Coordinates of C-alpha atoms in Angstrom, one line a residue:
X139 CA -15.4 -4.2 5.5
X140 CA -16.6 -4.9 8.8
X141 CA -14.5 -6.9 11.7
X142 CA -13.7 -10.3 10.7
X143 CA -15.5 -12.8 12.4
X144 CA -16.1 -15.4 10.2
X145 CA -13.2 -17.8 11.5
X146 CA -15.2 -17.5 15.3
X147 CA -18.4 -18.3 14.0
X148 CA -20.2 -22.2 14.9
X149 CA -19.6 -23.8 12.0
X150 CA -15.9 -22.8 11.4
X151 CA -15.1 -23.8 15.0
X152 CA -16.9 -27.0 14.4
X153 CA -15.1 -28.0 11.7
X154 CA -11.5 -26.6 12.6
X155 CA -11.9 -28.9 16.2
X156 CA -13.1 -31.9 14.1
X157 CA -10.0 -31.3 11.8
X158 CA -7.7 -31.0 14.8
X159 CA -8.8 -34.0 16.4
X160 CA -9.1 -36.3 13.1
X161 CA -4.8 -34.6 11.8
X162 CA -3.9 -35.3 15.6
X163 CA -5.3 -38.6 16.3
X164 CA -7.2 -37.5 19.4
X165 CA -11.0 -37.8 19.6
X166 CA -10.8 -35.6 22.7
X167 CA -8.6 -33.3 21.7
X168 CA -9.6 -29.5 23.0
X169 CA -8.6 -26.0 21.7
X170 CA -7.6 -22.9 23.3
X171 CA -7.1 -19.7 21.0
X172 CA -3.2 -19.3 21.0
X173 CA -3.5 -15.7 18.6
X174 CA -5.0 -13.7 16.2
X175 CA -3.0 -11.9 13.5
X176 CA -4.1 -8.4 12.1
X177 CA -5.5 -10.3 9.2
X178 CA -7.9 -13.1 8.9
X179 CA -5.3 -16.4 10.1
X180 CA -6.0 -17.6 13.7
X181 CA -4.0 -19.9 15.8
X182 CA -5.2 -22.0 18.2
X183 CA -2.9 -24.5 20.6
X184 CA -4.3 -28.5 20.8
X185 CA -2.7 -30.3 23.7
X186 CA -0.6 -29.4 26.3
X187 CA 3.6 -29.2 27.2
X188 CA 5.7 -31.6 24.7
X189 CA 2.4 -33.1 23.0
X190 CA 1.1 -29.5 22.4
X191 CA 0.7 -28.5 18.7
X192 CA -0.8 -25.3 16.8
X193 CA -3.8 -25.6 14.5
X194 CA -3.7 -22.5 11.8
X195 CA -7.1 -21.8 10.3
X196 CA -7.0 -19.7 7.2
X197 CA -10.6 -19.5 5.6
X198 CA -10.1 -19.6 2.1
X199 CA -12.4 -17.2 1.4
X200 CA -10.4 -14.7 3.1
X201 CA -7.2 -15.8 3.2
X202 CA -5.7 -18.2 1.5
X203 CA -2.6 -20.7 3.0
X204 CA -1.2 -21.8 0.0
X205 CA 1.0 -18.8 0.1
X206 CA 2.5 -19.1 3.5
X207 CA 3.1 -22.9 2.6
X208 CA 4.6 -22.1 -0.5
X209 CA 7.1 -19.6 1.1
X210 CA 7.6 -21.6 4.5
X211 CA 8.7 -24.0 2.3
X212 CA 11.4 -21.4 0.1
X213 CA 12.8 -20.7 3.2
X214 CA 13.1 -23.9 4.8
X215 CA 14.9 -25.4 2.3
X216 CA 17.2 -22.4 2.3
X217 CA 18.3 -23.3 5.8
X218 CA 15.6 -20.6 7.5
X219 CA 14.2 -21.7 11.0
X220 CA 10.4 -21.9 10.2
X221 CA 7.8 -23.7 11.8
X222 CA 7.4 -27.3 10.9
X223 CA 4.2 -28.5 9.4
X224 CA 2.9 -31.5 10.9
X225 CA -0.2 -32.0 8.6
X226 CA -2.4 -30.4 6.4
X227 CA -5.8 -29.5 4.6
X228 CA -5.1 -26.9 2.0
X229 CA -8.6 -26.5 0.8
X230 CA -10.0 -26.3 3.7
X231 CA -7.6 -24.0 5.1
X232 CA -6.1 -25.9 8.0
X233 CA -2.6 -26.5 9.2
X234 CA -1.1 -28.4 12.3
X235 CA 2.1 -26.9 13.1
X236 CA 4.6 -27.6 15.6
X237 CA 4.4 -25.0 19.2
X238 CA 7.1 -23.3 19.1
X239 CA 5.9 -21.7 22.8
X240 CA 3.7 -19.1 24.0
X241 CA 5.5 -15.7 23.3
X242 CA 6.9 -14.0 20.6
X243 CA 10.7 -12.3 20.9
X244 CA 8.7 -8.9 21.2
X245 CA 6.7 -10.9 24.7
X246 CA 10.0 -12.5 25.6
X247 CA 12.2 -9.1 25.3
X248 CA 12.4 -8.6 29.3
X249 CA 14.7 -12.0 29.8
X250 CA 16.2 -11.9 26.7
X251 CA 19.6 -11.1 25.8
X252 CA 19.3 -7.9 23.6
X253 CA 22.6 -8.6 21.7
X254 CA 22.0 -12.5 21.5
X255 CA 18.8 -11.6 20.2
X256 CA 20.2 -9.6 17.3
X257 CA 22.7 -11.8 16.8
X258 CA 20.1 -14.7 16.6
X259 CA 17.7 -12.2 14.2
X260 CA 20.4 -11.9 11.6
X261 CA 21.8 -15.0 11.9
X262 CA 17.9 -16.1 9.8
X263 CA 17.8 -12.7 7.9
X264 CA 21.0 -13.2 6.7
X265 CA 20.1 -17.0 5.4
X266 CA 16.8 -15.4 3.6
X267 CA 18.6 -13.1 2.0
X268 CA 20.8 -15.7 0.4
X269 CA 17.9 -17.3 -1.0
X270 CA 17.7 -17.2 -4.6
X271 CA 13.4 -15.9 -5.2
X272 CA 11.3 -17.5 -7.3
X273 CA 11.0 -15.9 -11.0
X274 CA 7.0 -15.5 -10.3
X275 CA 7.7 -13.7 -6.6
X276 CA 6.3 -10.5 -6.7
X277 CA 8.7 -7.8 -7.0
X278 CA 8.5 -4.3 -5.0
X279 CA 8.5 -2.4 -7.8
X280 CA 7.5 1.4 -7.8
X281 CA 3.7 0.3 -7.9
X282 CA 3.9 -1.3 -4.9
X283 CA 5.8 1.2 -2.7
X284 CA 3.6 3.7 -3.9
X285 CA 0.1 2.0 -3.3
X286 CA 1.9 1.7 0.0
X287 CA 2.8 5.2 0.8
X288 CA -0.7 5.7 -0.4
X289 CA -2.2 4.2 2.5
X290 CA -0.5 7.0 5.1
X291 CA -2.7 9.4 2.9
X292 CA -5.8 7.5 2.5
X293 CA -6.0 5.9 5.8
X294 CA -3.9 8.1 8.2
X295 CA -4.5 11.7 7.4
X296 CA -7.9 11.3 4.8
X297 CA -9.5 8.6 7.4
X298 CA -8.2 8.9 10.7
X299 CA -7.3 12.9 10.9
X300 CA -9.8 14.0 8.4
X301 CA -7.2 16.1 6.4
X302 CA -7.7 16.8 2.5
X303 CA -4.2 18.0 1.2
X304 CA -4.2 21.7 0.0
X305 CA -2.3 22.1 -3.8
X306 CA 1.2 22.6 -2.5
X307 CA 1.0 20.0 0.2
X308 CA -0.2 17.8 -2.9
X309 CA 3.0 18.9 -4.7
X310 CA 5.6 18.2 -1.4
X311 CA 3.8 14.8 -0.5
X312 CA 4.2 13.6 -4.0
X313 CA 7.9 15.1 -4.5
X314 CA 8.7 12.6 -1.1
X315 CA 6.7 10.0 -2.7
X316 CA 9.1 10.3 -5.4
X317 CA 12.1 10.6 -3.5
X318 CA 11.8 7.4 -0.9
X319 CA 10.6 4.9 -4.2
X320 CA 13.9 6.1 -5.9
X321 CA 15.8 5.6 -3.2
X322 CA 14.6 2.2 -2.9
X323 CA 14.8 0.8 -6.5
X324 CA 18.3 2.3 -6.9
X325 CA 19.3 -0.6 -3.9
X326 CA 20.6 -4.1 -4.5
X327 CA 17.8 -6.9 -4.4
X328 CA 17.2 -9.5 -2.1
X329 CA 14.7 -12.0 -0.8
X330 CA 12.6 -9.7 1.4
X331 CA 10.4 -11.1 4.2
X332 CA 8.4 -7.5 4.6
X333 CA 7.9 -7.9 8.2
X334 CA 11.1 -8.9 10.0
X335 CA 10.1 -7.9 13.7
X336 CA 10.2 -9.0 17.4
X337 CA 6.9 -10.0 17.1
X338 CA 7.1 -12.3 14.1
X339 CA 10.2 -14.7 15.7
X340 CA 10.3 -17.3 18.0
X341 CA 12.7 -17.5 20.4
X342 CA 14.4 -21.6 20.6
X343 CA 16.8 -23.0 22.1
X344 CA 18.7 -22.3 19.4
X345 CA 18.0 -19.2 18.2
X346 CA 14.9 -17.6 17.0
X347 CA 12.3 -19.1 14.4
X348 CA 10.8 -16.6 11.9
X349 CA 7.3 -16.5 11.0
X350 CA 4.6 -14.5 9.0
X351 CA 6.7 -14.8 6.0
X352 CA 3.9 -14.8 3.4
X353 CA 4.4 -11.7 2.1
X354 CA 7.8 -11.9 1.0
X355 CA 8.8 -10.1 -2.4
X356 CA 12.2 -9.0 -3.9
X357 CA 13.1 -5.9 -3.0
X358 CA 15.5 -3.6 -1.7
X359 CA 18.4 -5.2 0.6
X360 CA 17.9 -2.6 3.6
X361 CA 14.2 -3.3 3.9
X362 CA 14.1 -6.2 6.5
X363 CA 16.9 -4.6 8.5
X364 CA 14.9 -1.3 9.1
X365 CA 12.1 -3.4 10.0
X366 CA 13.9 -5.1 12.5
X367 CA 15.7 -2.6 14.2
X368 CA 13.3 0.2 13.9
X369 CA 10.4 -2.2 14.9
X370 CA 6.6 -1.2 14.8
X371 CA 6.2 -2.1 18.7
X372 CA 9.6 -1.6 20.4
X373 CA 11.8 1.2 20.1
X374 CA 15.5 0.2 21.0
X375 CA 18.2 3.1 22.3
X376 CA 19.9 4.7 19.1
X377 CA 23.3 4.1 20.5
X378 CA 22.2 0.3 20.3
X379 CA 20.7 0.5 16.7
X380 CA 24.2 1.7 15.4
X381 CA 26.2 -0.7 16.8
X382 CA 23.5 -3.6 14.9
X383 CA 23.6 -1.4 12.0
X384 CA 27.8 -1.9 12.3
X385 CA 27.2 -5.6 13.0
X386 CA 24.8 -6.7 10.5
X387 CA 26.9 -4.4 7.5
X388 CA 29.8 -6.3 8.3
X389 CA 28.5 -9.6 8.4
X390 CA 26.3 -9.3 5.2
X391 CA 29.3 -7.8 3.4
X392 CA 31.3 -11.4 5.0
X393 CA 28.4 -13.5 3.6
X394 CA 28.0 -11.9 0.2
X395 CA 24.8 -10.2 0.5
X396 CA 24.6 -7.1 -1.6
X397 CA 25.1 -4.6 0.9
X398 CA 26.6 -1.0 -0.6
X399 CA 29.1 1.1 1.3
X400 CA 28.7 1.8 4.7
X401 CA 27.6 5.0 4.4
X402 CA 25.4 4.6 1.8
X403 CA 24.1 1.6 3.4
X404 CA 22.9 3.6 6.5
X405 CA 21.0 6.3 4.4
X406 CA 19.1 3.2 2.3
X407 CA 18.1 1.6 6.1
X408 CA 16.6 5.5 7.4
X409 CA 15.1 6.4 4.1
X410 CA 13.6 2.6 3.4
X411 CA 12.1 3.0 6.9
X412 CA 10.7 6.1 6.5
X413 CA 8.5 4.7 3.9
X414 CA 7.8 1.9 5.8
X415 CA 6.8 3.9 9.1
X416 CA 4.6 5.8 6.7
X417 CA 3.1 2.7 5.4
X418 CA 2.4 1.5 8.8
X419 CA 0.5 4.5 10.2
X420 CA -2.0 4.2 6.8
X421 CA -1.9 0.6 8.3
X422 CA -3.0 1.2 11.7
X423 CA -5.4 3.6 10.8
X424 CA -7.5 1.2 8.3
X425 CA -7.2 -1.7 11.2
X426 CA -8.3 0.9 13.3
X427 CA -11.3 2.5 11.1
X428 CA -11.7 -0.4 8.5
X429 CA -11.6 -3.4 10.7
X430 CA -12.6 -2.4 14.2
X431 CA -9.1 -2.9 15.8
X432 CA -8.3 0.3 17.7
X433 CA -5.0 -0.9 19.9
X434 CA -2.4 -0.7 16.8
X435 CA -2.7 3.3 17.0
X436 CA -1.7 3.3 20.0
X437 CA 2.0 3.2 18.4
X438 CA 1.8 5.9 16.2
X439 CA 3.7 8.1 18.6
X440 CA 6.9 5.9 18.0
X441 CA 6.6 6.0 14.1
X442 CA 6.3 10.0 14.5
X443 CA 10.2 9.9 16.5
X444 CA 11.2 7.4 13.8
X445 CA 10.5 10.1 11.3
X446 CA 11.7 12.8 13.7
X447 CA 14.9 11.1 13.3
X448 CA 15.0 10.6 9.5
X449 CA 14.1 14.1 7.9
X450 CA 15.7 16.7 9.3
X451 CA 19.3 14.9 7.5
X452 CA 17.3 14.8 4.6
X453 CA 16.5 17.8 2.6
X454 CA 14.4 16.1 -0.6
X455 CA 12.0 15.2 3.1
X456 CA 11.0 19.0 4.0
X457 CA 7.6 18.6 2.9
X458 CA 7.1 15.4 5.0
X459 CA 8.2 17.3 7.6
X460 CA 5.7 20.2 7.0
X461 CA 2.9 17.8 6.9
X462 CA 3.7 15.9 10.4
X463 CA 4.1 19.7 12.1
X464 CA 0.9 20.5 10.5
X465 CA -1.3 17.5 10.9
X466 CA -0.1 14.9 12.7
X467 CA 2.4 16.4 15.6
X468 CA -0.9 18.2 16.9
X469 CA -3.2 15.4 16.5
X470 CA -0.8 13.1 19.1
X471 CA -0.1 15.9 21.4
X472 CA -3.4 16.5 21.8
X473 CA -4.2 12.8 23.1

């Protein structure tokens, strides 16, 4: 599949301005691209300071907004901070949204209050977990965590580093496989959002608001949690991550979310992101290879210290460890 430029060609952009101006009620009503996700969805602001507003353009040929609607609206009436929508055009694949401002947490991070923030992140996480899911939401079941993991072969070392696995690097990759989709089905389920980051809130004045929630499933309880505080773009100090780890365990277990043991909770965070790091890198590497978006392997260093940090406490790992020495250690050192 090539780049995706279908929502920039003329007619698109003809006909997401006319929507804009016709949902707004301003005939001269102008658009400036706002962001791009690293799928198909573009935003794009309309207006300026309190009157400003955010058209989304999904093409439904490639991306279809029902799903975002349907789980803006799960979480919205489960108390979540989510942007508002304002008006709409489901077939056509447009949405007016409230602004919620120009930068992400991730963008605002240098004048923000790194504990507040937290504080602010699991104040929402915590409310999403509480949410009872829908019977139909999709459940991350072993299939999906291993078509996941899949990617990090496929993508990352097949693709990107050209490496074909020899017989017993077969056997140790698919022995971790194994051991990271146990570990995950043996925890508690909650509401998951899948991609509970810096860049996907909003900072508010009261609080943070939560976005790219599409993708949510049912799934383990420490999945949102690693994503958060072992986030694709921003590493935080270990010391810090510990003392969240502390924070959020003791306020889930206060609220009622299905948190195990302490203990036991820490090893379902490191081992759930380890798969999740792994997923990530296959990730980058397609965006990279796939869909002509090179800047997201630019963070595959900080996955690799992730990982650094995970296996050596875990034995059943080894083999994941072998292969990163192998493959992947010398194909970053080497940039």
């Amino acid at each position: 599949m090539s780049a995706p430029t279908a929502i920039a060609d003329e007619p698109r952009a003809a006909q997401r301005l006319a929507w804009a101006r016709s949902a707004s009620g301003d005939p001269a009503l102008a658009l400036e691209r706002a962001s791009m996700d690293a799928g198909f969805r573009s935003y794009w602001r309309a207006g300026a300071g309190a009157a400003s507003r955010i058209v989304m353009d999904s093409p439904p040929a490639l991306e279809d907004v029902r799903p975002w609607l349907r789980i803006r609206d799960l979480l919205e009436a489960g108390g979540v901070r989510v942007p508002r929508v304002l008006a709409r055009d489901v077939d056509a694949g447009f949405l007016l949204l409230e602004d919620l401002g120009t930068d992400t947490c991730l963008q605002a991070l240098p004048r923000l209050d790194a504990d507040a923030l937290a504080d602010a992140a699991f104040d929402q996480l915590l409310r999403l977990q509480a949410i009872a899911p829908p019977a139909d939401l999709p459940v991350f079941d072993a299939a999906m965590l291993r078509r996941e993991l899949a990617l990090f072969e496929d993508w990352f070392l097949g693709r990107h580093l050209g490496v074909t696995l020899d017989p017993d690097e077969r056997r140790g990759w698919d022995a971790v496989q194994t051991h990271l989709v146990d570990a995950m089905l043996a925890q508690p389920r909650v509401l998951v959002h899948r991609d509970f980051m810096l860049r996907n809130l909003m900072p508010t004045g009261a609080g943070v608001a939560v976005l790219d929630f599409q993708d949510a499933v049912y799934g383990p309880v420490a999945y949102d949690v690693a994503c958060l505080l072992r986030d694709a773009f921003h590493s935080w100090p270990q010391a810090r991550v510990q003392a969240w780890l502390d924070r959020y365990h003791a306020r889930a277990s206060a609220a009622g979310v299905p948190v195990p043991a302490h203990a036991h909770f820490l090893r379902d965070v490191a081992l759930t992101g380890a798969q999740r790091h792994l997923k990530v890198m296959g990730i980058f590497a397609r965006l990279h290879h796939r869909d002509g978006k090179p800047k997201y392997l630019a963070d595959a260093p900080r996955f690799l210290a992730y990982l650094d940090a995970v296996v050596p406490s875990e034995p059943a790992l080894a083999p994941l460890g072998a292969l990163l020495e192998r493959h992947v250690r010398p194909h970053l050192a080497a940039r």
